């Protein structure tokens, strides 16, 4: 299988000190491939390329945490959810969601960007979660909406701590819920196999081991 992945969204998908792809999502898809006895070739893309890459058949599956939305559902298939996601609001003190003074950093192509644009908030799009710090440090943005898993990684960065941002969980349904891998509609037959393999790695302990390796909390 040709598997599209990110390489700049720790702890979900990133490169280790040796340049090898790793992370929670990478570990899950590698375990699924092993269960399926399939050779999986990883190809790095950016989040905003995901729908086109799958819809055009340039990849068979995207091992990227995608929230199920009507727009995405029209173009791709979804595997069974592999974890639940929520979003965090990082902002300067006094800047709350909907504040007219808010300038919001978001990842291009993300559910967070779609949410902000639907509310006509000024946004500063970047290519990846690790790039969210730059517009905040430069003053181009005074807030950011980030998936919790990536947000917990960001708060470990000294540069993030220096910004003294407040953190709020965003409870809007558009920003949280079940996250799944995407499947190309040209490879619809893979869904049943991938779903079954995911269930097997949950039963045999592989999922929990990957969870413990990359995340400081249980997400299943």
PDB file of N, CA and C in Angstrom, residues 87-172:
ATOM      1  N   UNK A  87      -9.492  19.934  20.445  1.00  0.00           N
ATOM      2  CA  UNK A  87      -8.613  21.034  20.064  1.00  0.00           C
ATOM      3  C   UNK A  87      -8.401  21.978  21.229  1.00  0.00           C
ATOM      4  N   UNK A  88      -7.235  22.615  21.222  1.00  0.00           N
ATOM      5  CA  UNK A  88      -6.881  23.583  22.253  1.00  0.00           C
ATOM      6  C   UNK A  88      -6.758  24.970  21.637  1.00  0.00           C
ATOM      7  N   UNK A  89      -7.145  25.973  22.417  1.00  0.00           N
ATOM      8  CA  UNK A  89      -6.992  27.380  22.050  1.00  0.00           C
ATOM      9  C   UNK A  89      -5.829  27.938  22.876  1.00  0.00           C
ATOM     10  N   UNK A  90      -4.768  28.315  22.198  1.00  0.00           N
ATOM     11  CA  UNK A  90      -3.641  28.997  22.837  1.00  0.00           C
ATOM     12  C   UNK A  90      -3.741  30.473  22.471  1.00  0.00           C
ATOM     13  N   UNK A  91      -3.619  31.347  23.449  1.00  0.00           N
ATOM     14  CA  UNK A  91      -3.784  32.764  23.131  1.00  0.00           C
ATOM     15  C   UNK A  91      -3.139  33.650  24.186  1.00  0.00           C
ATOM     16  N   UNK A  92      -2.877  34.881  23.779  1.00  0.00           N
ATOM     17  CA  UNK A  92      -2.439  35.900  24.715  1.00  0.00           C
ATOM     18  C   UNK A  92      -3.559  36.150  25.724  1.00  0.00           C
ATOM     19  N   UNK A  93      -3.235  36.520  26.955  1.00  0.00           N
ATOM     20  CA  UNK A  93      -4.272  36.778  27.957  1.00  0.00           C
ATOM     21  C   UNK A  93      -5.314  37.779  27.438  1.00  0.00           C
ATOM     22  N   UNK A  94      -6.567  37.440  27.645  1.00  0.00           N
ATOM     23  CA  UNK A  94      -7.646  38.318  27.213  1.00  0.00           C
ATOM     24  C   UNK A  94      -8.148  38.055  25.813  1.00  0.00           C
ATOM     25  N   UNK A  95      -7.419  37.279  25.038  1.00  0.00           N
ATOM     26  CA  UNK A  95      -7.846  36.945  23.675  1.00  0.00           C
ATOM     27  C   UNK A  95      -8.606  35.626  23.731  1.00  0.00           C
ATOM     28  N   UNK A  96      -9.917  35.708  23.611  1.00  0.00           N
ATOM     29  CA  UNK A  96     -10.756  34.518  23.690  1.00  0.00           C
ATOM     30  C   UNK A  96     -11.327  34.228  22.306  1.00  0.00           C
ATOM     31  N   UNK A  97     -11.804  32.993  22.070  1.00  0.00           N
ATOM     32  CA  UNK A  97     -12.401  32.683  20.763  1.00  0.00           C
ATOM     33  C   UNK A  97     -13.520  33.656  20.413  1.00  0.00           C
ATOM     34  N   UNK A  98     -13.445  34.204  19.217  1.00  0.00           N
ATOM     35  CA  UNK A  98     -14.442  35.157  18.771  1.00  0.00           C
ATOM     36  C   UNK A  98     -14.085  36.602  19.040  1.00  0.00           C
ATOM     37  N   UNK A  99     -13.031  36.854  19.801  1.00  0.00           N
ATOM     38  CA  UNK A  99     -12.579  38.220  20.048  1.00  0.00           C
ATOM     39  C   UNK A  99     -12.200  38.867  18.715  1.00  0.00           C
ATOM     40  N   UNK A 100     -12.753  40.037  18.400  1.00  0.00           N
ATOM     41  CA  UNK A 100     -12.444  40.674  17.115  1.00  0.00           C
ATOM     42  C   UNK A 100     -10.973  41.025  16.946  1.00  0.00           C
ATOM     43  N   UNK A 101     -10.237  41.067  18.051  1.00  0.00           N
ATOM     44  CA  UNK A 101      -8.812  41.370  17.968  1.00  0.00           C
ATOM     45  C   UNK A 101      -7.964  40.131  17.706  1.00  0.00           C
ATOM     46  N   UNK A 102      -8.600  38.949  17.712  1.00  0.00           N
ATOM     47  CA  UNK A 102      -7.845  37.704  17.547  1.00  0.00           C
ATOM     48  C   UNK A 102      -7.368  37.524  16.112  1.00  0.00           C
ATOM     49  N   UNK A 103      -6.106  37.163  15.970  1.00  0.00           N
ATOM     50  CA  UNK A 103      -5.524  36.755  14.692  1.00  0.00           C
ATOM     51  C   UNK A 103      -5.011  35.332  14.925  1.00  0.00           C
ATOM     52  N   UNK A 104      -5.624  34.368  14.260  1.00  0.00           N
ATOM     53  CA  UNK A 104      -5.494  32.969  14.663  1.00  0.00           C
ATOM     54  C   UNK A 104      -4.570  32.183  13.735  1.00  0.00           C
ATOM     55  N   UNK A 105      -3.545  31.574  14.305  1.00  0.00           N
ATOM     56  CA  UNK A 105      -2.659  30.680  13.554  1.00  0.00           C
ATOM     57  C   UNK A 105      -3.302  29.300  13.468  1.00  0.00           C
ATOM     58  N   UNK A 106      -3.340  28.737  12.270  1.00  0.00           N
ATOM     59  CA  UNK A 106      -3.930  27.414  12.033  1.00  0.00           C
ATOM     60  C   UNK A 106      -3.124  26.703  10.959  1.00  0.00           C
ATOM     61  N   UNK A 107      -3.235  25.398  10.927  1.00  0.00           N
ATOM     62  CA  UNK A 107      -2.584  24.625   9.872  1.00  0.00           C
ATOM     63  C   UNK A 107      -3.485  24.609   8.638  1.00  0.00           C
ATOM     64  N   UNK A 108      -2.909  24.914   7.502  1.00  0.00           N
ATOM     65  CA  UNK A 108      -3.666  24.939   6.252  1.00  0.00           C
ATOM     66  C   UNK A 108      -4.261  23.568   5.950  1.00  0.00           C
ATOM     67  N   UNK A 109      -5.560  23.542   5.631  1.00  0.00           N
ATOM     68  CA  UNK A 109      -6.239  22.295   5.308  1.00  0.00           C
ATOM     69  C   UNK A 109      -6.795  21.560   6.506  1.00  0.00           C
ATOM     70  N   UNK A 110      -6.655  22.135   7.697  1.00  0.00           N
ATOM     71  CA  UNK A 110      -7.090  21.449   8.917  1.00  0.00           C
ATOM     72  C   UNK A 110      -8.533  21.786   9.266  1.00  0.00           C
ATOM     73  N   UNK A 111      -9.108  20.968  10.160  1.00  0.00           N
ATOM     74  CA  UNK A 111     -10.441  21.261  10.680  1.00  0.00           C
ATOM     75  C   UNK A 111     -10.429  22.571  11.447  1.00  0.00           C
ATOM     76  N   UNK A 112      -9.286  22.879  12.077  1.00  0.00           N
ATOM     77  CA  UNK A 112      -9.165  24.122  12.828  1.00  0.00           C
ATOM     78  C   UNK A 112      -9.225  25.341  11.900  1.00  0.00           C
ATOM     79  N   UNK A 113      -8.577  25.243  10.747  1.00  0.00           N
ATOM     80  CA  UNK A 113      -8.654  26.348   9.781  1.00  0.00           C
ATOM     81  C   UNK A 113     -10.082  26.505   9.270  1.00  0.00           C
ATOM     82  N   UNK A 114     -10.721  25.400   8.946  1.00  0.00           N
ATOM     83  CA  UNK A 114     -12.084  25.447   8.420  1.00  0.00           C
ATOM     84  C   UNK A 114     -13.033  26.082   9.450  1.00  0.00           C
ATOM     85  N   UNK A 115     -12.850  25.736  10.717  1.00  0.00           N
ATOM     86  CA  UNK A 115     -13.674  26.282  11.791  1.00  0.00           C
ATOM     87  C   UNK A 115     -13.517  27.800  11.877  1.00  0.00           C
ATOM     88  N   UNK A 116     -12.269  28.269  11.867  1.00  0.00           N
ATOM     89  CA  UNK A 116     -12.019  29.706  11.991  1.00  0.00           C
ATOM     90  C   UNK A 116     -12.535  30.479  10.787  1.00  0.00           C
ATOM     91  N   UNK A 117     -12.319  29.949   9.594  1.00  0.00           N
ATOM     92  CA  UNK A 117     -12.774  30.638   8.387  1.00  0.00           C
ATOM     93  C   UNK A 117     -14.297  30.715   8.326  1.00  0.00           C
ATOM     94  N   UNK A 118     -14.974  29.674   8.797  1.00  0.00           N
ATOM     95  CA  UNK A 118     -16.437  29.667   8.786  1.00  0.00           C
ATOM     96  C   UNK A 118     -17.005  30.764   9.680  1.00  0.00           C
ATOM     97  N   UNK A 119     -16.204  31.195  10.644  1.00  0.00           N
ATOM     98  CA  UNK A 119     -16.632  32.261  11.542  1.00  0.00           C
ATOM     99  C   UNK A 119     -16.034  33.606  11.160  1.00  0.00           C
ATOM    100  N   UNK A 120     -15.364  33.634  10.021  1.00  0.00           N
ATOM    101  CA  UNK A 120     -14.779  34.859   9.470  1.00  0.00           C
ATOM    102  C   UNK A 120     -13.733  35.467  10.402  1.00  0.00           C
ATOM    103  N   UNK A 121     -13.022  34.597  11.114  1.00  0.00           N
ATOM    104  CA  UNK A 121     -11.917  35.072  11.937  1.00  0.00           C
ATOM    105  C   UNK A 121     -10.692  35.284  11.064  1.00  0.00           C
ATOM    106  N   UNK A 122      -9.911  36.321  11.294  1.00  0.00           N
ATOM    107  CA  UNK A 122      -8.644  36.470  10.570  1.00  0.00           C
ATOM    108  C   UNK A 122      -7.710  35.316  10.913  1.00  0.00           C
ATOM    109  N   UNK A 123      -7.187  34.642   9.901  1.00  0.00           N
ATOM    110  CA  UNK A 123      -6.311  33.496  10.153  1.00  0.00           C
ATOM    111  C   UNK A 123      -4.941  33.716   9.533  1.00  0.00           C
ATOM    112  N   UNK A 124      -3.970  33.055  10.120  1.00  0.00           N
ATOM    113  CA  UNK A 124      -2.612  33.025   9.572  1.00  0.00           C
ATOM    114  C   UNK A 124      -2.273  31.552   9.343  1.00  0.00           C
ATOM    115  N   UNK A 125      -2.447  31.043   8.117  1.00  0.00           N
ATOM    116  CA  UNK A 125      -2.209  29.619   7.879  1.00  0.00           C
ATOM    117  C   UNK A 125      -0.728  29.281   7.785  1.00  0.00           C
ATOM    118  N   UNK A 126      -0.372  28.121   8.319  1.00  0.00           N
ATOM    119  CA  UNK A 126       0.982  27.584   8.191  1.00  0.00           C
ATOM    120  C   UNK A 126       0.876  26.155   7.659  1.00  0.00           C
ATOM    121  N   UNK A 127       1.994  25.569   7.317  1.00  0.00           N
ATOM    122  CA  UNK A 127       1.974  24.252   6.680  1.00  0.00           C
ATOM    123  C   UNK A 127       1.897  23.096   7.661  1.00  0.00           C
ATOM    124  N   UNK A 128       2.323  23.306   8.909  1.00  0.00           N
ATOM    125  CA  UNK A 128       2.365  22.190   9.852  1.00  0.00           C
ATOM    126  C   UNK A 128       2.233  22.705  11.277  1.00  0.00           C
ATOM    127  N   UNK A 129       1.929  21.784  12.190  1.00  0.00           N
ATOM    128  CA  UNK A 129       1.775  22.169  13.589  1.00  0.00           C
ATOM    129  C   UNK A 129       3.054  22.733  14.184  1.00  0.00           C
ATOM    130  N   UNK A 130       4.204  22.220  13.768  1.00  0.00           N
ATOM    131  CA  UNK A 130       5.455  22.725  14.337  1.00  0.00           C
ATOM    132  C   UNK A 130       5.741  24.148  13.885  1.00  0.00           C
ATOM    133  N   UNK A 131       5.082  24.612  12.829  1.00  0.00           N
ATOM    134  CA  UNK A 131       5.296  25.974  12.352  1.00  0.00           C
ATOM    135  C   UNK A 131       4.377  26.989  13.016  1.00  0.00           C
ATOM    136  N   UNK A 132       3.493  26.535  13.903  1.00  0.00           N
ATOM    137  CA  UNK A 132       2.556  27.452  14.546  1.00  0.00           C
ATOM    138  C   UNK A 132       3.249  28.456  15.463  1.00  0.00           C
ATOM    139  N   UNK A 133       4.404  28.092  15.979  1.00  0.00           N
ATOM    140  CA  UNK A 133       5.114  28.986  16.882  1.00  0.00           C
ATOM    141  C   UNK A 133       5.588  30.261  16.191  1.00  0.00           C
ATOM    142  N   UNK A 134       6.009  30.135  14.939  1.00  0.00           N
ATOM    143  CA  UNK A 134       6.623  31.279  14.249  1.00  0.00           C
ATOM    144  C   UNK A 134       5.704  32.499  14.182  1.00  0.00           C
ATOM    145  N   UNK A 135       4.461  32.395  13.701  1.00  0.00           N
ATOM    146  CA  UNK A 135       3.608  33.594  13.659  1.00  0.00           C
ATOM    147  C   UNK A 135       3.251  34.122  15.041  1.00  0.00           C
ATOM    148  N   UNK A 136       3.208  33.240  16.054  1.00  0.00           N
ATOM    149  CA  UNK A 136       2.946  33.705  17.417  1.00  0.00           C
ATOM    150  C   UNK A 136       4.127  34.516  17.938  1.00  0.00           C
ATOM    151  N   UNK A 137       5.325  34.041  17.685  1.00  0.00           N
ATOM    152  CA  UNK A 137       6.525  34.757  18.145  1.00  0.00           C
ATOM    153  C   UNK A 137       6.701  36.069  17.408  1.00  0.00           C
ATOM    154  N   UNK A 138       6.339  36.083  16.130  1.00  0.00           N
ATOM    155  CA  UNK A 138       6.531  37.282  15.310  1.00  0.00           C
ATOM    156  C   UNK A 138       5.412  38.305  15.500  1.00  0.00           C
ATOM    157  N   UNK A 139       4.366  37.932  16.244  1.00  0.00           N
ATOM    158  CA  UNK A 139       3.257  38.842  16.430  1.00  0.00           C
ATOM    159  C   UNK A 139       2.283  38.868  15.265  1.00  0.00           C
ATOM    160  N   UNK A 140       2.460  37.973  14.286  1.00  0.00           N
ATOM    161  CA  UNK A 140       1.513  37.888  13.171  1.00  0.00           C
ATOM    162  C   UNK A 140       0.193  37.258  13.615  1.00  0.00           C
ATOM    163  N   UNK A 141       0.246  36.494  14.700  1.00  0.00           N
ATOM    164  CA  UNK A 141      -0.947  35.889  15.291  1.00  0.00           C
ATOM    165  C   UNK A 141      -0.852  36.038  16.802  1.00  0.00           C
ATOM    166  N   UNK A 142      -1.994  36.146  17.450  1.00  0.00           N
ATOM    167  CA  UNK A 142      -2.004  36.212  18.914  1.00  0.00           C
ATOM    168  C   UNK A 142      -2.800  35.069  19.526  1.00  0.00           C
ATOM    169  N   UNK A 143      -3.144  34.106  18.675  1.00  0.00           N
ATOM    170  CA  UNK A 143      -3.854  32.912  19.127  1.00  0.00           C
ATOM    171  C   UNK A 143      -3.586  31.784  18.141  1.00  0.00           C
ATOM    172  N   UNK A 144      -3.868  30.569  18.573  1.00  0.00           N
ATOM    173  CA  UNK A 144      -3.717  29.405  17.690  1.00  0.00           C
ATOM    174  C   UNK A 144      -4.713  28.339  18.129  1.00  0.00           C
ATOM    175  N   UNK A 145      -5.233  27.599  17.145  1.00  0.00           N
ATOM    176  CA  UNK A 145      -6.081  26.437  17.434  1.00  0.00           C
ATOM    177  C   UNK A 145      -5.302  25.193  17.016  1.00  0.00           C
ATOM    178  N   UNK A 146      -5.112  24.287  17.960  1.00  0.00           N
ATOM    179  CA  UNK A 146      -4.201  23.162  17.761  1.00  0.00           C
ATOM    180  C   UNK A 146      -4.839  21.874  18.275  1.00  0.00           C
ATOM    181  N   UNK A 147      -4.714  20.757  17.538  1.00  0.00           N
ATOM    182  CA  UNK A 147      -5.143  19.477  18.105  1.00  0.00           C
ATOM    183  C   UNK A 147      -4.420  19.213  19.418  1.00  0.00           C
ATOM    184  N   UNK A 148      -5.121  18.628  20.391  1.00  0.00           N
ATOM    185  CA  UNK A 148      -4.534  18.465  21.710  1.00  0.00           C
ATOM    186  C   UNK A 148      -3.209  17.706  21.683  1.00  0.00           C
ATOM    187  N   UNK A 149      -3.122  16.637  20.905  1.00  0.00           N
ATOM    188  CA  UNK A 149      -1.886  15.851  20.884  1.00  0.00           C
ATOM    189  C   UNK A 149      -0.703  16.701  20.460  1.00  0.00           C
ATOM    190  N   UNK A 150      -0.882  17.535  19.430  1.00  0.00           N
ATOM    191  CA  UNK A 150       0.197  18.408  18.981  1.00  0.00           C
ATOM    192  C   UNK A 150       0.405  19.566  19.945  1.00  0.00           C
ATOM    193  N   UNK A 151      -0.696  20.039  20.549  1.00  0.00           N
ATOM    194  CA  UNK A 151      -0.582  21.127  21.507  1.00  0.00           C
ATOM    195  C   UNK A 151       0.250  20.744  22.716  1.00  0.00           C
ATOM    196  N   UNK A 152       0.100  19.502  23.195  1.00  0.00           N
ATOM    197  CA  UNK A 152       0.883  19.058  24.338  1.00  0.00           C
ATOM    198  C   UNK A 152       2.364  19.000  24.003  1.00  0.00           C
ATOM    199  N   UNK A 153       2.671  18.737  22.745  1.00  0.00           N
ATOM    200  CA  UNK A 153       4.069  18.758  22.325  1.00  0.00           C
ATOM    201  C   UNK A 153       4.594  20.191  22.264  1.00  0.00           C
ATOM    202  N   UNK A 154       3.754  21.111  21.780  1.00  0.00           N
ATOM    203  CA  UNK A 154       4.177  22.507  21.672  1.00  0.00           C
ATOM    204  C   UNK A 154       4.503  23.118  23.031  1.00  0.00           C
ATOM    205  N   UNK A 155       3.708  22.793  24.042  1.00  0.00           N
ATOM    206  CA  UNK A 155       3.935  23.427  25.342  1.00  0.00           C
ATOM    207  C   UNK A 155       5.260  22.998  25.971  1.00  0.00           C
ATOM    208  N   UNK A 156       5.874  21.940  25.454  1.00  0.00           N
ATOM    209  CA  UNK A 156       7.182  21.523  25.956  1.00  0.00           C
ATOM    210  C   UNK A 156       8.304  22.404  25.418  1.00  0.00           C
ATOM    211  N   UNK A 157       8.022  23.170  24.368  1.00  0.00           N
ATOM    212  CA  UNK A 157       9.057  23.970  23.730  1.00  0.00           C
ATOM    213  C   UNK A 157       9.335  25.223  24.554  1.00  0.00           C
ATOM    214  N   UNK A 158      10.618  25.531  24.839  1.00  0.00           N
ATOM    215  CA  UNK A 158      10.934  26.744  25.605  1.00  0.00           C
ATOM    216  C   UNK A 158      10.378  28.008  24.960  1.00  0.00           C
ATOM    217  N   UNK A 159      10.377  28.048  23.623  1.00  0.00           N
ATOM    218  CA  UNK A 159       9.855  29.228  22.925  1.00  0.00           C
ATOM    219  C   UNK A 159       8.376  29.431  23.218  1.00  0.00           C
ATOM    220  N   UNK A 160       7.639  28.324  23.346  1.00  0.00           N
ATOM    221  CA  UNK A 160       6.217  28.406  23.649  1.00  0.00           C
ATOM    222  C   UNK A 160       6.006  28.908  25.067  1.00  0.00           C
ATOM    223  N   UNK A 161       6.777  28.393  26.006  1.00  0.00           N
ATOM    224  CA  UNK A 161       6.647  28.831  27.392  1.00  0.00           C
ATOM    225  C   UNK A 161       6.911  30.323  27.526  1.00  0.00           C
ATOM    226  N   UNK A 162       7.870  30.824  26.756  1.00  0.00           N
ATOM    227  CA  UNK A 162       8.220  32.242  26.840  1.00  0.00           C
ATOM    228  C   UNK A 162       7.082  33.147  26.388  1.00  0.00           C
ATOM    229  N   UNK A 163       6.157  32.621  25.589  1.00  0.00           N
ATOM    230  CA  UNK A 163       5.049  33.441  25.107  1.00  0.00           C
ATOM    231  C   UNK A 163       3.967  33.646  26.155  1.00  0.00           C
ATOM    232  N   UNK A 164       3.980  32.836  27.213  1.00  0.00           N
ATOM    233  CA  UNK A 164       3.020  32.952  28.318  1.00  0.00           C
ATOM    234  C   UNK A 164       1.574  32.968  27.834  1.00  0.00           C
ATOM    235  N   UNK A 165       1.229  31.986  27.010  1.00  0.00           N
ATOM    236  CA  UNK A 165      -0.122  31.901  26.469  1.00  0.00           C
ATOM    237  C   UNK A 165      -1.045  31.150  27.423  1.00  0.00           C
ATOM    238  N   UNK A 166      -2.296  31.534  27.444  1.00  0.00           N
ATOM    239  CA  UNK A 166      -3.301  30.769  28.182  1.00  0.00           C
ATOM    240  C   UNK A 166      -3.817  29.647  27.290  1.00  0.00           C
ATOM    241  N   UNK A 167      -4.333  28.590  27.911  1.00  0.00           N
ATOM    242  CA  UNK A 167      -4.794  27.415  27.172  1.00  0.00           C
ATOM    243  C   UNK A 167      -6.230  27.084  27.564  1.00  0.00           C
ATOM    244  N   UNK A 168      -7.065  26.855  26.556  1.00  0.00           N
ATOM    245  CA  UNK A 168      -8.462  26.509  26.787  1.00  0.00           C
ATOM    246  C   UNK A 168      -8.846  25.350  25.881  1.00  0.00           C
ATOM    247  N   UNK A 169      -9.565  24.377  26.421  1.00  0.00           N
ATOM    248  CA  UNK A 169     -10.113  23.294  25.596  1.00  0.00           C
ATOM    249  C   UNK A 169     -11.323  23.835  24.844  1.00  0.00           C
ATOM    250  N   UNK A 170     -11.365  23.604  23.533  1.00  0.00           N
ATOM    251  CA  UNK A 170     -12.493  24.044  22.719  1.00  0.00           C
ATOM    252  C   UNK A 170     -13.463  22.875  22.562  1.00  0.00           C
ATOM    253  N   UNK A 171     -14.686  23.066  23.011  1.00  0.00           N
ATOM    254  CA  UNK A 171     -15.656  21.977  23.049  1.00  0.00           C
ATOM    255  C   UNK A 171     -16.561  21.908  21.825  1.00  0.00           C
ATOM    256  N   UNK A 172     -16.335  22.774  20.841  1.00  0.00           N
ATOM    257  CA  UNK A 172     -17.167  22.759  19.645  1.00  0.00           C
ATOM    258  C   UNK A 172     -17.039  21.410  18.928  1.00  0.00           C
TER     259      UNK A 172
END
